[in-house]
Short mmCIF file of C-alpha atoms in Angstrom, two decimals:
data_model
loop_
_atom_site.label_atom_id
_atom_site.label_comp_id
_atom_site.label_asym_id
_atom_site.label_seq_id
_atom_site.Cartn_x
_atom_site.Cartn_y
_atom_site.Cartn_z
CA UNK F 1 285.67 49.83 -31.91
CA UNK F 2 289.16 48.57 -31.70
CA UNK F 3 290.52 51.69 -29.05
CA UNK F 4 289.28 54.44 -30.76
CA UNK F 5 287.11 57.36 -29.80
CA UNK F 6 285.76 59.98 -31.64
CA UNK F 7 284.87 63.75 -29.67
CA UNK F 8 282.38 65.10 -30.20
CA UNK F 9 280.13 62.13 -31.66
CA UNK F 10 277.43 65.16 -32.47
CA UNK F 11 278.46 69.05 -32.99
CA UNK F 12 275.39 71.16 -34.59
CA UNK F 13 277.48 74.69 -35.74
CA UNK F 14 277.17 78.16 -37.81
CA UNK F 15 278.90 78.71 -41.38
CA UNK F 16 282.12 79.94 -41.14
CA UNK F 17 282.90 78.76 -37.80
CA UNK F 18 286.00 76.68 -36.94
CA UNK F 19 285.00 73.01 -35.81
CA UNK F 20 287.69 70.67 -34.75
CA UNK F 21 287.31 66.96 -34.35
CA UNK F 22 288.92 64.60 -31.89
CA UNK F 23 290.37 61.32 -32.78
CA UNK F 24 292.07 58.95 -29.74
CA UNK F 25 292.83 55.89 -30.14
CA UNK F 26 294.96 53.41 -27.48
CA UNK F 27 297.04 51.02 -29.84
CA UNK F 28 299.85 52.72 -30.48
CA UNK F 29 298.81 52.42 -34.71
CA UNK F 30 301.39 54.61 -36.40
CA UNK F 31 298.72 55.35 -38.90
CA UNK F 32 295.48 57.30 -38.95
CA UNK F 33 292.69 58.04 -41.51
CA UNK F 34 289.62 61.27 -41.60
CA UNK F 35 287.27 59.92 -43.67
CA UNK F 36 283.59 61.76 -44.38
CA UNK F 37 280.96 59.93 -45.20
CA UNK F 38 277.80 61.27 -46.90
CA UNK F 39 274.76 59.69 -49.14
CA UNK F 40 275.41 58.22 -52.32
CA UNK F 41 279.14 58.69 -51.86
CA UNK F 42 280.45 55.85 -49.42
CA UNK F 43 283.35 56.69 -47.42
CA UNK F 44 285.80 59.22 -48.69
CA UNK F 45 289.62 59.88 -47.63
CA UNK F 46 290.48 63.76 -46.21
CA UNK F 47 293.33 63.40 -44.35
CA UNK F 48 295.36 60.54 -43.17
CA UNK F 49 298.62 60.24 -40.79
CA UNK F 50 301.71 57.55 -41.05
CA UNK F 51 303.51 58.95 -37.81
CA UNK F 52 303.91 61.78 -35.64
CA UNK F 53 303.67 64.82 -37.58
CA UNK F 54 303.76 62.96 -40.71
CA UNK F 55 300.60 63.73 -42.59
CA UNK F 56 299.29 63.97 -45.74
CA UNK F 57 295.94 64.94 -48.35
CA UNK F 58 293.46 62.48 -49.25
CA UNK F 59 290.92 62.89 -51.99
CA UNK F 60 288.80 65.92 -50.53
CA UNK F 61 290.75 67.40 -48.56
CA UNK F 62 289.79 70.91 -49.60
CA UNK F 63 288.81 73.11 -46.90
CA UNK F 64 290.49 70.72 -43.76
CA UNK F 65 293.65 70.61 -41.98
CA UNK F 66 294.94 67.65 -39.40
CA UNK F 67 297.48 67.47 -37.07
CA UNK F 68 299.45 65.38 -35.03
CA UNK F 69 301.42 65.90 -32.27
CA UNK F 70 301.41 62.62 -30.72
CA UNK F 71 301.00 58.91 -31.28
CA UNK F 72 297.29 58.42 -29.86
CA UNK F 73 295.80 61.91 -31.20
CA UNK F 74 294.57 62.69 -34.83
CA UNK F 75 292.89 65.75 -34.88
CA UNK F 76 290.87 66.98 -38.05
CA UNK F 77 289.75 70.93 -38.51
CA UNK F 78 287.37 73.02 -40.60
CA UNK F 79 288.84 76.49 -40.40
CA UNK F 80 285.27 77.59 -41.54
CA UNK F 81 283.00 75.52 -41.90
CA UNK F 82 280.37 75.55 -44.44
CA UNK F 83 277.20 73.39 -45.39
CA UNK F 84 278.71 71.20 -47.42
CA UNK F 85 280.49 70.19 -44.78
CA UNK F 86 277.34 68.53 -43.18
CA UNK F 87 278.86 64.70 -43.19
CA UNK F 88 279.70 61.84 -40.72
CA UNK F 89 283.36 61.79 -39.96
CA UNK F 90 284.94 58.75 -39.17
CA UNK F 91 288.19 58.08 -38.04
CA UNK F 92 290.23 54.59 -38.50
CA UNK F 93 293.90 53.35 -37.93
CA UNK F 94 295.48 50.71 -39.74
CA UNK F 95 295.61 47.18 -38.36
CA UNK F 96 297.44 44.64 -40.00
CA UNK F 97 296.05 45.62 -43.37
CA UNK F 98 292.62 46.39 -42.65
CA UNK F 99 291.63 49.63 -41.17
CA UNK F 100 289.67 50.07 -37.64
CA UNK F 101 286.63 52.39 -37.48
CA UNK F 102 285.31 54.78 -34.61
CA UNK F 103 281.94 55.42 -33.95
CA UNK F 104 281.62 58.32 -35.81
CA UNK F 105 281.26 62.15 -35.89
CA UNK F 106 277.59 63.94 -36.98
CA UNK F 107 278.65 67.06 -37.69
CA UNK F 108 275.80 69.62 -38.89
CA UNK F 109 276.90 73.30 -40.46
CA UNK F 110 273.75 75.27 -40.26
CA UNK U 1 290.09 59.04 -61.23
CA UNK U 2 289.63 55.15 -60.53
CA UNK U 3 287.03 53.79 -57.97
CA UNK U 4 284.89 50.80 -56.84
CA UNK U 5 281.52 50.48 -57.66
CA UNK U 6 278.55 48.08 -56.77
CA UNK U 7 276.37 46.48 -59.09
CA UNK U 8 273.38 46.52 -57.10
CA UNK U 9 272.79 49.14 -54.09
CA UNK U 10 269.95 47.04 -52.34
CA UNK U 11 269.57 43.23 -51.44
CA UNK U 12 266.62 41.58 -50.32
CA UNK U 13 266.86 37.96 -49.00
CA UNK U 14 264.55 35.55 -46.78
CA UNK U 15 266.65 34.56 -43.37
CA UNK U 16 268.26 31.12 -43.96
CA UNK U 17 269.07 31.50 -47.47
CA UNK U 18 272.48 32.60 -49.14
CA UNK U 19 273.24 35.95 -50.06
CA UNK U 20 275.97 37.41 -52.70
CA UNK U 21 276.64 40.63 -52.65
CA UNK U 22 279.05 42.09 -55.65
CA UNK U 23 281.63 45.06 -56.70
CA UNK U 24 283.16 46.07 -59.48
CA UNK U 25 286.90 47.47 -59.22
CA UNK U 26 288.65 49.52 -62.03
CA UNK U 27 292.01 49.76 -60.70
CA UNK U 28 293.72 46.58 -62.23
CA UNK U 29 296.79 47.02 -59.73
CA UNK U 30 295.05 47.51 -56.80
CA UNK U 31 296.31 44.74 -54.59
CA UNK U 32 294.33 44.31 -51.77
CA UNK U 33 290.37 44.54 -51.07
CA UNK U 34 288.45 44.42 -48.02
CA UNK U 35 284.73 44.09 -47.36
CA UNK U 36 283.04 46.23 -44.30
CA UNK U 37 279.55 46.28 -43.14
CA UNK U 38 277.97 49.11 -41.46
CA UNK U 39 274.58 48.65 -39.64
CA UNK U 40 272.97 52.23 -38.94
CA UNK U 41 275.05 54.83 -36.72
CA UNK U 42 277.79 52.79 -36.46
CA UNK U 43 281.17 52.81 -37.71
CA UNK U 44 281.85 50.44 -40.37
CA UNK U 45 282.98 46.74 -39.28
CA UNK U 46 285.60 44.76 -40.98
CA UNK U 47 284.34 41.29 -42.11
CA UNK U 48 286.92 40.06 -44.65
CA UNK U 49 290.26 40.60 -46.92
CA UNK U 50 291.25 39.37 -50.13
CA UNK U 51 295.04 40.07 -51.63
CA UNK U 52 295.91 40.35 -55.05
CA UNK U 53 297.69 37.19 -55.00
CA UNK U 54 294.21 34.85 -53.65
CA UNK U 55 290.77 33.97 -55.58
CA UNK U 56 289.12 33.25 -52.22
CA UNK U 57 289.12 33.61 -48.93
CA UNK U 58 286.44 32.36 -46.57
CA UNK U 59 285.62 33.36 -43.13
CA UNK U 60 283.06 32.56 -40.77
CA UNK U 61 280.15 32.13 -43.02
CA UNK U 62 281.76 34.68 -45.38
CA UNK U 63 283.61 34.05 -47.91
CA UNK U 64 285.17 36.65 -50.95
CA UNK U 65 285.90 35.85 -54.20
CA UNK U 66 288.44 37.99 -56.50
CA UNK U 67 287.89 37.63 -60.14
CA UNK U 68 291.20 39.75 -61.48
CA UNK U 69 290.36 39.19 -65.23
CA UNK U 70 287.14 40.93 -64.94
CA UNK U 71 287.94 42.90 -61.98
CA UNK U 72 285.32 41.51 -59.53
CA UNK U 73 284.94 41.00 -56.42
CA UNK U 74 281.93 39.48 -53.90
CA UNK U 75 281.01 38.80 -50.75
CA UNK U 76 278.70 35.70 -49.92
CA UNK U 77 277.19 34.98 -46.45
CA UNK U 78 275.88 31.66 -45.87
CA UNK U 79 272.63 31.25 -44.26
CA UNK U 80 271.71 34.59 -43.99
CA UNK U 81 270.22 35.81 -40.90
CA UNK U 82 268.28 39.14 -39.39
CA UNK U 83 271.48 40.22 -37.67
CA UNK U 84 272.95 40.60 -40.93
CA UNK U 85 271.03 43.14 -42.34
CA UNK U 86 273.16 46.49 -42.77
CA UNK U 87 275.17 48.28 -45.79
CA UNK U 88 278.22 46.65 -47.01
CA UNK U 89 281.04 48.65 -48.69
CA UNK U 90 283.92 46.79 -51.03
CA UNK U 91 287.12 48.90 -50.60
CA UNK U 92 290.35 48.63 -52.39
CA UNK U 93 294.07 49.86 -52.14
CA UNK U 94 295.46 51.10 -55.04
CA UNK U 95 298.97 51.51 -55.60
CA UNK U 96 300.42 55.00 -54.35
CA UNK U 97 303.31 56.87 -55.51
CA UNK U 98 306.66 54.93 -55.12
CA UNK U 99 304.89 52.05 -54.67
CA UNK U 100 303.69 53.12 -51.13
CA UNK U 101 300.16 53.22 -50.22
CA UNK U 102 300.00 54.06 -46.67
CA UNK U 103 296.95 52.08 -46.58
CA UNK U 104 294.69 54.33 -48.08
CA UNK U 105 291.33 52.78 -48.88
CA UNK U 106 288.87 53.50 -51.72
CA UNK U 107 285.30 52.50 -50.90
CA UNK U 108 282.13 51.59 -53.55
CA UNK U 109 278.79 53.22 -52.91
CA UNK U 110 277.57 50.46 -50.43
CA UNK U 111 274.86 47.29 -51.08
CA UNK U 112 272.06 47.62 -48.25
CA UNK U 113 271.43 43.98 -47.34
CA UNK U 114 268.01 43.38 -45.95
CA UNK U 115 267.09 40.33 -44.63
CA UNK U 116 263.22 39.16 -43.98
CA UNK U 117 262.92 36.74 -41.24
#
């Protein structure tokens, strides 16, 4: 998986809770991708990161907000989640050109 | 707005034979493509890029073709075997604002590849 981890890889929670997801990764990639992925709609962008504290929307973004405070750490949060928000979360960095995937987050918003 | 999409979402083959799997792009200035393939609770994998400026590329029994007058792009893996089976996403890069990207990716719907042995 190309140095990254993903925390939790499962997280079962209520509506309206706030969930945040972990992304580490040990190459030193200045950037970093959210993406969610659910049936019938491939991978889709949220959030994505080209340096420390340098981040920016991706196409549903709605509802999430990221930070970074250093190199290795992309964080992604739901401030509340809701059931829509039932996905897989992935995170990547950026290689040469292609992008790197984790393993994956199963998130669940009962 | 723009995306990828996939002409067919499933794939059967036997093991041994060739398989082709295809996307269609609608952003004529995207400039770079990549295929991934994703077997089941698993992050995708990358397999293969294409630029703009190439009509092939081949790999390790992969190989992608970029058709840029019809916007088309496919993946073919020779001799085609169990381990193969999975979902395969085409992705693209369009052009951002200023001419900057940051890499961003736009992925089709997926093929699922299955292969009988």
């Amino acid at each position: 998986d190309a140095g990254i981890t993903q925390s939790p890889r499962h997280k079962v929670t209520e509506t309206g809770t706030p969930v945040t997801l972990r992304c580490h990764q040990t190459e030193n990639h200045r950037y970093m991708y959210w993406y969610r992925q659910d049936p019938g709609h491939g991978l889709r962008l949220i959030h994505y990161s080209y340096g420390v504290k340098d981040t920016d929307k991706g196409e549903v973004s709605d509802g999430y907000s990221v930070s970074r405070s250093k190199t290795e750490d992309f964080l992604l949060t739901l401030e509340s989640a809701t059931s829509s928000q039932t996905s897989v979360y992935f995170c990547a960095i950026r290689g040469r050109g292609e992008q790197y995937f984790g393993p994956g987050t199963r998130l669940t918003v009962t | 707005g723009e995306s990828v999409g996939l002409h067919l979402p499933t794939l059967s083959v036997q093991e041994g034979d060739n398989s082709i799997i295809n996307c269609a792009y609608s952003n004529s200035a995207s400039d770079y493509f990549i295929w991934y393939k994703q077997e089941s609770g698993k992050g995708p994998q990358f397999i293969i890029d294409i630029r703009s400026n190439m009509d092939k590329r081949q790999g390790q029994r992969v190989t992608v073709l970029l058709n840029k007058t019809v916007k088309h792009l496919s993946l073919q893996i020779a001799a085609t075997q169990p381990g193969d089976s999975a979902v395969y996403f085409c992705a693209e890069t369009p052009p951002g604002a200023g001419g900057t990207s940051y890499g961003k990716l736009t992925f089709g719907q997926g093929t699922i590849l299955t292969v009988h042995p």
